[in-house]
Amino acid sequence: MSCPFNHSAELNPAVLPLDWLLGTWQSDEPGEGSFPSITPFRYTETLHFSHVGQPVINFMFNAFHAESKKPLHRECGFIRLQPGTNRVAFIIAQNSGLVEIEEGELTGQQLTLHSTSLARTSFAKQPYVQQISRHIQLKPGGRLEQTISMALEGQPLTQHLHITYRRTD
């Protein structure tokens, strides 16, 4: 499912500082995934950032195994900015049954976020995620870079994913 940029609605001024995210981004080479409790893996990912004129950015992230092309992780949600500040929040639902709120700061074309709230389905797979941090940055040359770290029960906050994207639209 595609989430195209909405050309018919004007971008709400509340999210104008995030306009650099809008559009579709595709990993230009496979990203790296690792964690002490799993076998390292490579993945590709497509990001869609769109809007419908509301004071939020909509997003959908779809990851696939680099070799088998099987679907892996999916996230969708909304990005909000606290009016008059650089405070930003991601509201995220994941296909694993995890729902999270990440909050942090927007500095230029860089987002630094940390989970403030995590909830999961009653039958979610253990070990449970305890904390997530996310860093998204538009690099010189127009590439978007994302690094995600997570902590599980008994595992401290550790880098889990790193990937770079190019804009495709």
Coordinates of C-alpha atoms in Angstrom, one line a residue:
M1 CA 0.0 0.0 0.0
S2 CA 1.4 3.4 -1.0
C3 CA 1.0 6.6 1.0
P4 CA 1.6 9.2 -1.7
F5 CA 2.4 12.8 -0.9
N6 CA -0.9 14.7 -0.9
H7 CA -0.6 17.4 -3.5
S8 CA -4.2 18.6 -3.0
A9 CA -3.9 19.6 0.6
E10 CA -1.6 22.4 1.8
L11 CA 1.0 21.4 4.3
N12 CA -0.2 22.5 7.7
P13 CA 2.2 25.2 9.0
A14 CA 2.6 23.3 12.3
V15 CA 4.6 20.6 10.5
L16 CA 6.5 22.8 8.0
P17 CA 9.8 22.1 9.8
L18 CA 9.4 18.4 8.9
D19 CA 8.8 19.0 5.1
W20 CA 12.2 17.5 4.3
L21 CA 10.8 14.1 5.3
L22 CA 7.9 14.1 2.9
G23 CA 7.8 11.6 0.1
T24 CA 9.0 8.0 -0.5
W25 CA 12.4 6.8 0.5
Q26 CA 14.0 3.5 -0.5
S27 CA 17.1 1.9 1.1
D28 CA 19.9 2.4 -1.5
E29 CA 21.7 -0.7 -0.1
P30 CA 20.7 -3.2 2.5
G31 CA 20.7 -2.1 6.1
E32 CA 22.3 -3.9 8.9
G33 CA 20.4 -5.5 11.8
S34 CA 21.9 -7.0 14.9
F35 CA 21.3 -7.5 18.6
P36 CA 23.1 -9.8 21.1
S37 CA 20.2 -12.3 21.2
I38 CA 19.8 -12.7 17.4
T39 CA 21.8 -13.6 14.3
P40 CA 22.8 -10.5 12.3
F41 CA 20.7 -9.8 9.2
R42 CA 20.4 -7.5 6.2
Y43 CA 17.2 -5.8 5.2
T44 CA 15.8 -3.3 2.7
E45 CA 13.1 -0.8 3.7
T46 CA 10.7 1.7 2.1
L47 CA 9.5 4.7 4.0
H48 CA 6.5 6.8 3.1
F49 CA 5.9 10.2 4.7
S50 CA 2.7 12.0 3.7
H51 CA 0.1 14.5 5.0
V52 CA -3.5 15.4 4.5
G53 CA -3.3 19.0 5.7
Q54 CA -3.6 18.2 9.4
P55 CA -0.9 19.2 11.9
V56 CA 0.7 15.7 11.7
I57 CA 2.9 13.8 9.2
N58 CA 1.6 10.3 8.4
F59 CA 4.1 7.5 7.9
M60 CA 4.5 3.9 7.0
F61 CA 7.7 1.9 7.2
N62 CA 8.0 -1.5 5.4
A63 CA 11.1 -3.7 5.9
F64 CA 12.0 -6.9 3.9
H65 CA 14.7 -9.5 4.3
A66 CA 17.5 -8.5 1.8
E67 CA 18.0 -12.0 0.4
S68 CA 14.6 -13.7 0.6
K69 CA 12.5 -10.5 0.1
K70 CA 10.1 -11.8 2.8
P71 CA 8.2 -9.0 4.7
L72 CA 9.8 -8.3 8.1
H73 CA 9.0 -5.3 10.3
R74 CA 6.2 -2.8 9.6
E75 CA 5.4 0.4 11.4
C76 CA 2.8 3.1 10.8
G77 CA 1.8 6.2 12.7
F78 CA 2.0 9.9 13.0
I79 CA 4.6 12.6 13.7
R80 CA 3.6 15.6 15.7
L81 CA 5.4 18.8 16.7
Q82 CA 4.7 20.7 19.9
P83 CA 3.6 24.1 18.7
G84 CA 6.3 26.8 19.1
T85 CA 9.0 24.3 20.1
N86 CA 11.4 21.8 18.5
R87 CA 9.8 19.0 20.6
V88 CA 8.6 16.1 18.4
A89 CA 6.6 12.9 19.0
F90 CA 6.3 9.7 16.9
I91 CA 3.1 7.7 17.6
I92 CA 3.8 4.2 16.3
A93 CA 2.0 0.9 15.8
Q94 CA 4.1 -2.1 14.8
N95 CA 3.0 -5.4 13.2
S96 CA 4.7 -7.2 16.2
G97 CA 1.9 -6.0 18.5
L98 CA 4.0 -3.2 20.0
V99 CA 2.6 0.4 20.3
E100 CA 5.0 3.2 21.3
I101 CA 5.3 6.9 21.7
E102 CA 8.8 8.3 21.1
E103 CA 9.6 11.9 22.0
G104 CA 12.6 14.0 21.4
E105 CA 13.9 17.0 19.4
L106 CA 14.1 18.3 15.9
T107 CA 17.4 20.0 15.2
G108 CA 17.6 21.3 11.7
Q109 CA 17.1 18.1 9.6
Q110 CA 17.8 15.7 12.4
L111 CA 15.4 13.9 14.8
T112 CA 16.6 12.3 18.0
L113 CA 13.9 10.3 19.8
H114 CA 13.5 8.1 22.9
S115 CA 10.5 5.9 23.9
T116 CA 8.3 7.4 26.6
S117 CA 5.6 4.9 26.5
L118 CA 5.4 1.2 25.3
A119 CA 2.4 -1.0 25.2
R120 CA 1.9 -4.5 23.7
T121 CA -0.7 -7.1 23.0
S122 CA -1.3 -9.6 25.9
F123 CA 0.2 -12.4 23.7
A124 CA 3.3 -10.5 22.4
K125 CA 6.5 -12.5 22.0
Q126 CA 9.1 -12.3 24.8
P127 CA 11.6 -11.0 25.7
Y128 CA 9.7 -7.6 25.8
V129 CA 11.1 -4.4 24.4
Q130 CA 11.8 -2.1 27.3
Q131 CA 13.2 1.0 25.5
I132 CA 13.7 2.3 22.0
S133 CA 15.8 5.2 20.7
R134 CA 15.7 6.5 17.1
H135 CA 18.0 8.9 15.2
I136 CA 16.9 10.1 11.7
Q137 CA 19.1 12.6 9.8
L138 CA 19.2 14.1 6.3
K139 CA 22.8 13.8 5.3
P140 CA 24.7 16.0 2.9
G141 CA 24.0 14.7 -0.6
G142 CA 20.3 14.1 0.2
R143 CA 20.5 10.6 1.8
L144 CA 18.3 9.9 4.8
E145 CA 20.0 7.9 7.6
Q146 CA 18.2 6.0 10.4
T147 CA 19.7 4.3 13.4
I148 CA 17.5 2.5 16.0
S149 CA 18.6 1.1 19.3
M150 CA 16.6 -1.0 21.7
A151 CA 16.7 -2.5 25.2
L152 CA 15.0 -5.8 26.1
E153 CA 14.5 -7.4 29.5
G154 CA 18.0 -8.1 30.6
Q155 CA 19.7 -6.4 27.6
P156 CA 20.8 -2.7 27.8
L157 CA 20.1 -0.1 25.1
T158 CA 22.1 -1.4 22.1
Q159 CA 22.2 -0.4 18.4
H160 CA 19.8 -2.7 16.6
L161 CA 19.3 -1.2 13.1
H162 CA 21.2 1.1 10.7
I163 CA 20.2 2.0 7.2
T164 CA 20.4 4.7 4.6
Y165 CA 17.7 5.7 2.1
R166 CA 17.4 7.8 -1.1
R167 CA 14.3 9.7 -2.1
T168 CA 12.4 8.0 -4.9
D169 CA 9.8 10.6 -5.7

